[in-house]
mmCIF file of C-alpha atoms in Angstrom:
data_model
loop_
_atom_site.group_PDB
_atom_site.id
_atom_site.type_symbol
_atom_site.label_atom_id
_atom_site.label_comp_id
_atom_site.label_asym_id
_atom_site.label_seq_id
_atom_site.Cartn_x
_atom_site.Cartn_y
_atom_site.Cartn_z
ATOM 1 C CA UNK L 1 0.000 0.000 0.000
ATOM 2 C CA UNK L 2 1.197 3.513 -0.758
ATOM 3 C CA UNK L 3 1.462 5.966 2.052
ATOM 4 C CA UNK L 4 3.450 7.856 4.620
ATOM 5 C CA UNK L 5 4.849 5.974 7.602
ATOM 6 C CA UNK L 6 5.910 7.724 10.767
ATOM 7 C CA UNK L 7 7.719 5.991 13.588
ATOM 8 C CA UNK L 8 7.611 5.619 16.452
ATOM 9 C CA UNK L 9 3.983 6.455 17.277
ATOM 10 C CA UNK L 10 4.852 7.243 20.888
ATOM 11 C CA UNK L 11 8.240 8.324 22.202
ATOM 12 C CA UNK L 12 9.400 9.344 25.647
ATOM 13 C CA UNK L 13 12.722 11.074 26.230
ATOM 14 C CA UNK L 14 14.513 12.762 29.058
ATOM 15 C CA UNK L 15 15.137 16.470 28.921
ATOM 16 C CA UNK L 16 18.436 17.301 27.251
ATOM 17 C CA UNK L 17 18.460 14.334 24.898
ATOM 18 C CA UNK L 18 18.211 14.568 21.140
ATOM 19 C CA UNK L 19 15.574 12.421 19.482
ATOM 20 C CA UNK L 20 14.930 11.548 15.826
ATOM 21 C CA UNK L 21 11.488 10.957 14.345
ATOM 22 C CA UNK L 22 11.320 8.868 11.203
ATOM 23 C CA UNK L 23 9.186 9.630 8.145
ATOM 24 C CA UNK L 24 9.146 7.426 5.052
ATOM 25 C CA UNK L 25 6.905 7.705 1.978
ATOM 26 C CA UNK L 26 6.461 5.383 -0.993
ATOM 27 C CA UNK L 27 4.281 7.761 -3.009
ATOM 28 C CA UNK L 28 7.178 8.987 -5.144
ATOM 29 C CA UNK L 29 6.495 12.518 -3.905
ATOM 30 C CA UNK L 30 9.148 15.189 -4.339
ATOM 31 C CA UNK L 31 8.073 17.454 -1.479
ATOM 32 C CA UNK L 32 8.013 16.536 2.207
ATOM 33 C CA UNK L 33 7.059 18.498 5.306
ATOM 34 C CA UNK L 34 7.188 18.411 9.087
ATOM 35 C CA UNK L 35 4.475 20.074 11.174
ATOM 36 C CA UNK L 36 4.091 20.430 14.903
ATOM 37 C CA UNK L 37 0.641 20.374 16.491
ATOM 38 C CA UNK L 38 -0.186 21.796 19.915
ATOM 39 C CA UNK L 39 -3.717 22.056 21.354
ATOM 40 C CA UNK L 40 -5.508 25.165 20.140
ATOM 41 C CA UNK L 41 -2.655 26.250 17.880
ATOM 42 C CA UNK L 42 -3.321 24.294 14.744
ATOM 43 C CA UNK L 43 -0.390 23.057 12.690
ATOM 44 C CA UNK L 44 2.855 24.967 12.488
ATOM 45 C CA UNK L 45 5.472 24.252 9.846
ATOM 46 C CA UNK L 46 8.910 23.226 11.120
ATOM 47 C CA UNK L 47 10.833 22.356 7.944
ATOM 48 C CA UNK L 48 10.043 21.434 4.375
ATOM 49 C CA UNK L 49 11.918 19.958 1.457
ATOM 50 C CA UNK L 50 10.916 20.364 -2.167
ATOM 51 C CA UNK L 51 13.629 18.108 -3.553
ATOM 52 C CA UNK L 52 16.337 15.720 -2.413
ATOM 53 C CA UNK L 53 19.348 17.334 -0.716
ATOM 54 C CA UNK L 54 17.496 20.605 -0.215
ATOM 55 C CA UNK L 55 15.293 21.886 2.610
ATOM 56 C CA UNK L 56 14.009 25.165 4.022
ATOM 57 C CA UNK L 57 13.082 26.403 7.470
ATOM 58 C CA UNK L 58 9.447 26.843 8.304
ATOM 59 C CA UNK L 59 7.909 29.099 10.934
ATOM 60 C CA UNK L 60 9.304 27.304 13.998
ATOM 61 C CA UNK L 61 12.598 25.696 12.925
ATOM 62 C CA UNK L 62 14.618 26.663 16.019
ATOM 63 C CA UNK L 63 15.712 23.597 17.977
ATOM 64 C CA UNK L 64 15.017 21.190 15.102
ATOM 65 C CA UNK L 65 17.099 19.752 12.282
ATOM 66 C CA UNK L 66 16.325 17.658 9.203
ATOM 67 C CA UNK L 67 18.042 15.860 6.351
ATOM 68 C CA UNK L 68 16.839 14.783 2.903
ATOM 69 C CA UNK L 69 19.394 12.333 1.562
ATOM 70 C CA UNK L 70 16.794 10.122 -0.125
ATOM 71 C CA UNK L 71 13.556 11.026 -1.875
ATOM 72 C CA UNK L 72 11.483 8.726 0.314
ATOM 73 C CA UNK L 73 12.917 9.744 3.695
ATOM 74 C CA UNK L 74 12.773 12.982 5.710
ATOM 75 C CA UNK L 75 13.805 12.412 9.355
ATOM 76 C CA UNK L 76 13.337 15.123 11.969
ATOM 77 C CA UNK L 77 15.711 15.543 14.914
ATOM 78 C CA UNK L 78 14.421 17.349 17.967
ATOM 79 C CA UNK L 79 17.493 18.715 19.697
ATOM 80 C CA UNK L 80 18.062 19.671 23.301
ATOM 81 C CA UNK L 81 17.866 23.314 22.184
ATOM 82 C CA UNK L 82 14.119 22.997 21.589
ATOM 83 C CA UNK L 83 12.584 24.512 24.715
ATOM 84 C CA UNK L 84 9.159 22.855 24.633
ATOM 85 C CA UNK L 85 9.484 19.686 22.577
ATOM 86 C CA UNK L 86 6.467 17.809 23.936
ATOM 87 C CA UNK L 87 3.949 17.789 21.067
ATOM 88 C CA UNK L 88 2.320 15.805 18.282
ATOM 89 C CA UNK L 89 4.487 15.765 15.148
ATOM 90 C CA UNK L 90 3.070 15.249 11.672
ATOM 91 C CA UNK L 91 4.970 14.386 8.534
ATOM 92 C CA UNK L 92 3.436 15.053 5.132
ATOM 93 C CA UNK L 93 4.285 14.873 1.450
ATOM 94 C CA UNK L 94 3.052 16.120 -1.918
ATOM 95 C CA UNK L 95 3.877 15.565 -5.568
ATOM 96 C CA UNK L 96 5.340 19.023 -5.587
ATOM 97 C CA UNK L 97 4.837 22.580 -4.354
ATOM 98 C CA UNK L 98 1.269 23.786 -4.698
ATOM 99 C CA UNK L 99 -0.207 20.288 -4.792
ATOM 100 C CA UNK L 100 -2.380 18.448 -2.288
ATOM 101 C CA UNK L 101 -0.528 17.450 0.855
ATOM 102 C CA UNK L 102 -1.012 13.991 2.383
ATOM 103 C CA UNK L 103 -0.263 13.209 6.011
ATOM 104 C CA UNK L 104 1.176 10.385 8.046
ATOM 105 C CA UNK L 105 -0.441 9.181 11.263
ATOM 106 C CA UNK L 106 1.744 11.330 13.490
ATOM 107 C CA UNK L 107 4.183 10.780 16.360
ATOM 108 C CA UNK L 108 3.679 11.773 19.979
ATOM 109 C CA UNK L 109 6.835 13.013 21.667
ATOM 110 C CA UNK L 110 6.854 13.466 25.422
ATOM 111 C CA UNK L 111 9.898 14.911 27.142
ATOM 112 C CA UNK L 112 10.133 14.419 30.878
ATOM 113 C CA UNK I 1 1.924 35.880 2.737
ATOM 114 C CA UNK I 2 -1.377 34.161 3.135
ATOM 115 C CA UNK I 3 -3.258 33.475 6.377
ATOM 116 C CA UNK I 4 -6.320 31.518 7.457
ATOM 117 C CA UNK I 5 -8.857 32.334 10.163
ATOM 118 C CA UNK I 6 -11.269 29.737 11.448
ATOM 119 C CA UNK I 7 -13.868 31.775 13.231
ATOM 120 C CA UNK I 8 -15.048 29.151 15.708
ATOM 121 C CA UNK I 9 -12.732 27.074 17.857
ATOM 122 C CA UNK I 10 -15.550 24.760 18.975
ATOM 123 C CA UNK I 11 -18.925 23.947 17.433
ATOM 124 C CA UNK I 12 -21.401 21.709 19.291
ATOM 125 C CA UNK I 13 -24.333 20.418 17.246
ATOM 126 C CA UNK I 14 -27.052 17.818 17.711
ATOM 127 C CA UNK I 15 -27.039 14.674 15.617
ATOM 128 C CA UNK I 16 -28.898 15.026 12.280
ATOM 129 C CA UNK I 17 -28.750 18.823 12.467
ATOM 130 C CA UNK I 18 -26.966 20.869 9.786
ATOM 131 C CA UNK I 19 -23.570 22.410 10.474
ATOM 132 C CA UNK I 20 -21.380 25.129 8.992
ATOM 133 C CA UNK I 21 -17.705 25.561 9.899
ATOM 134 C CA UNK I 22 -16.427 28.971 8.879
ATOM 135 C CA UNK I 23 -13.111 29.759 7.231
ATOM 136 C CA UNK I 24 -11.786 33.067 5.939
ATOM 137 C CA UNK I 25 -8.452 33.549 4.224
ATOM 138 C CA UNK I 26 -6.185 36.417 3.327
ATOM 139 C CA UNK I 27 -3.880 36.463 0.312
ATOM 140 C CA UNK I 28 -2.670 38.949 -2.275
ATOM 141 C CA UNK I 29 -2.423 36.243 -4.955
ATOM 142 C CA UNK I 30 -4.585 33.412 -6.272
ATOM 143 C CA UNK I 31 -4.857 30.427 -3.978
ATOM 144 C CA UNK I 32 -6.000 26.853 -3.651
ATOM 145 C CA UNK I 33 -8.136 25.982 -0.611
ATOM 146 C CA UNK I 34 -8.474 22.783 1.391
ATOM 147 C CA UNK I 35 -10.405 21.275 4.273
ATOM 148 C CA UNK I 36 -8.875 18.463 6.308
ATOM 149 C CA UNK I 37 -10.363 16.357 9.122
ATOM 150 C CA UNK I 38 -8.449 14.909 12.060
ATOM 151 C CA UNK I 39 -9.806 12.148 14.275
ATOM 152 C CA UNK I 40 -8.232 11.705 17.742
ATOM 153 C CA UNK I 41 -4.583 10.628 17.717
ATOM 154 C CA UNK I 42 -4.481 10.414 13.946
ATOM 155 C CA UNK I 43 -3.054 12.347 11.033
ATOM 156 C CA UNK I 44 -5.059 14.664 8.810
ATOM 157 C CA UNK I 45 -7.305 13.334 6.053
ATOM 158 C CA UNK I 46 -8.278 15.429 3.042
ATOM 159 C CA UNK I 47 -12.015 16.218 2.981
ATOM 160 C CA UNK I 48 -12.157 18.375 -0.122
ATOM 161 C CA UNK I 49 -10.261 20.985 -2.102
ATOM 162 C CA UNK I 50 -10.942 23.927 -4.356
ATOM 163 C CA UNK I 51 -8.533 24.349 -7.250
ATOM 164 C CA UNK I 52 -10.629 26.054 -9.939
ATOM 165 C CA UNK I 53 -13.977 25.847 -11.708
ATOM 166 C CA UNK I 54 -17.250 25.458 -9.827
ATOM 167 C CA UNK I 55 -17.236 27.310 -6.542
ATOM 168 C CA UNK I 56 -19.240 24.562 -4.841
ATOM 169 C CA UNK I 57 -16.986 21.653 -4.001
ATOM 170 C CA UNK I 58 -18.196 18.273 -2.791
ATOM 171 C CA UNK I 59 -16.024 16.074 -0.635
ATOM 172 C CA UNK I 60 -16.082 12.834 1.292
ATOM 173 C CA UNK I 61 -18.522 11.923 4.069
ATOM 174 C CA UNK I 62 -21.250 14.219 2.685
ATOM 175 C CA UNK I 63 -19.362 17.463 3.267
ATOM 176 C CA UNK I 64 -19.287 20.357 0.828
ATOM 177 C CA UNK I 65 -17.708 23.809 0.763
ATOM 178 C CA UNK I 66 -18.314 26.971 -1.194
ATOM 179 C CA UNK I 67 -15.542 29.259 -2.382
ATOM 180 C CA UNK I 68 -16.530 32.924 -2.215
ATOM 181 C CA UNK I 69 -13.811 35.098 -3.708
ATOM 182 C CA UNK I 70 -15.431 38.442 -2.871
ATOM 183 C CA UNK I 71 -15.758 37.490 0.789
ATOM 184 C CA UNK I 72 -12.511 35.494 0.817
ATOM 185 C CA UNK I 73 -14.308 32.622 2.482
ATOM 186 C CA UNK I 74 -14.419 28.850 2.133
ATOM 187 C CA UNK I 75 -17.048 27.625 4.591
ATOM 188 C CA UNK I 76 -17.612 23.900 5.141
ATOM 189 C CA UNK I 77 -21.162 22.535 5.395
ATOM 190 C CA UNK I 78 -23.008 19.308 5.993
ATOM 191 C CA UNK I 79 -26.817 19.100 5.915
ATOM 192 C CA UNK I 80 -27.101 16.353 8.558
ATOM 193 C CA UNK I 81 -24.270 15.352 10.887
ATOM 194 C CA UNK I 82 -23.591 11.998 12.524
ATOM 195 C CA UNK I 83 -21.851 11.105 15.746
ATOM 196 C CA UNK I 84 -18.936 9.851 13.671
ATOM 197 C CA UNK I 85 -18.329 13.395 12.358
ATOM 198 C CA UNK I 86 -16.991 14.411 15.763
ATOM 199 C CA UNK I 87 -13.438 15.512 14.996
ATOM 200 C CA UNK I 88 -11.175 18.516 14.447
ATOM 201 C CA UNK I 89 -11.473 20.279 11.110
ATOM 202 C CA UNK I 90 -8.743 22.380 9.537
ATOM 203 C CA UNK I 91 -8.981 24.888 6.723
ATOM 204 C CA UNK I 92 -5.798 25.491 4.715
ATOM 205 C CA UNK I 93 -4.605 27.703 1.873
ATOM 206 C CA UNK I 94 -1.679 27.639 -0.523
ATOM 207 C CA UNK I 95 -0.574 29.997 -3.269
ATOM 208 C CA UNK I 96 -1.226 28.641 -6.752
ATOM 209 C CA UNK I 97 2.402 29.337 -7.589
ATOM 210 C CA UNK I 98 3.492 26.883 -4.914
ATOM 211 C CA UNK I 99 6.169 29.294 -3.769
ATOM 212 C CA UNK I 100 5.089 29.018 -0.151
ATOM 213 C CA UNK I 101 3.930 25.948 1.775
ATOM 214 C CA UNK I 102 0.394 25.175 2.901
ATOM 215 C CA UNK I 103 -0.847 27.409 5.724
ATOM 216 C CA UNK I 104 -3.398 26.065 8.216
ATOM 217 C CA UNK I 105 -6.014 27.662 10.388
ATOM 218 C CA UNK I 106 -6.095 26.818 14.080
ATOM 219 C CA UNK I 107 -8.863 24.287 13.691
ATOM 220 C CA UNK I 108 -12.507 23.894 14.702
ATOM 221 C CA UNK I 109 -13.542 21.103 17.011
ATOM 222 C CA UNK I 110 -16.913 19.729 15.934
ATOM 223 C CA UNK I 111 -18.765 17.855 18.676
ATOM 224 C CA UNK I 112 -21.890 15.995 17.620
ATOM 225 C CA UNK I 113 -24.317 15.381 20.461
ATOM 226 C CA UNK I 114 -26.696 12.430 20.458
#
């Protein structure tokens, strides 16, 4: 089946540790995105990539890093510099800029 | 840059009643418009989208939305809701040029009451 797979679904980490969230798609989409969701704030864009080996900062990139070494993969690292990392993280992809975006099932990150 | 305002953060409605979820957008250029639905602990699912043509767009689960360019609105409607429609609904906008990513509103939580 084609789709976007995020893992893990639930992740707990201690404060000060870096953590990497995985996102893989087999839709042959060029563009990939990471959003953060907090209650009452909707979705905020962290990073996006329109093509392999290229990515741009979104509205809330501070404390996060990404890589796009393969078309199908766009992992997100939440670093210790991110002040409030506990949130629901959503990965998405589209054929290209301006096209419909499709979402994965999301990953819950809790930092204690 | 474009922006999206969802005018109601929560909408309670009785089962089988009609519902309208309001969405207004702001943009200096032509845009595409979307509605997504999110069930608890899940990702977002596309309900419908307006790209061009007829201003009345029909989507999944009996929902429809009307694009009104003069009022810069894209309200979502359903004539008769079910318990299973209880979810969070997000309106989103993107420039037709694709130069900027999709921008979301803050969401409207629809609660259907039996």
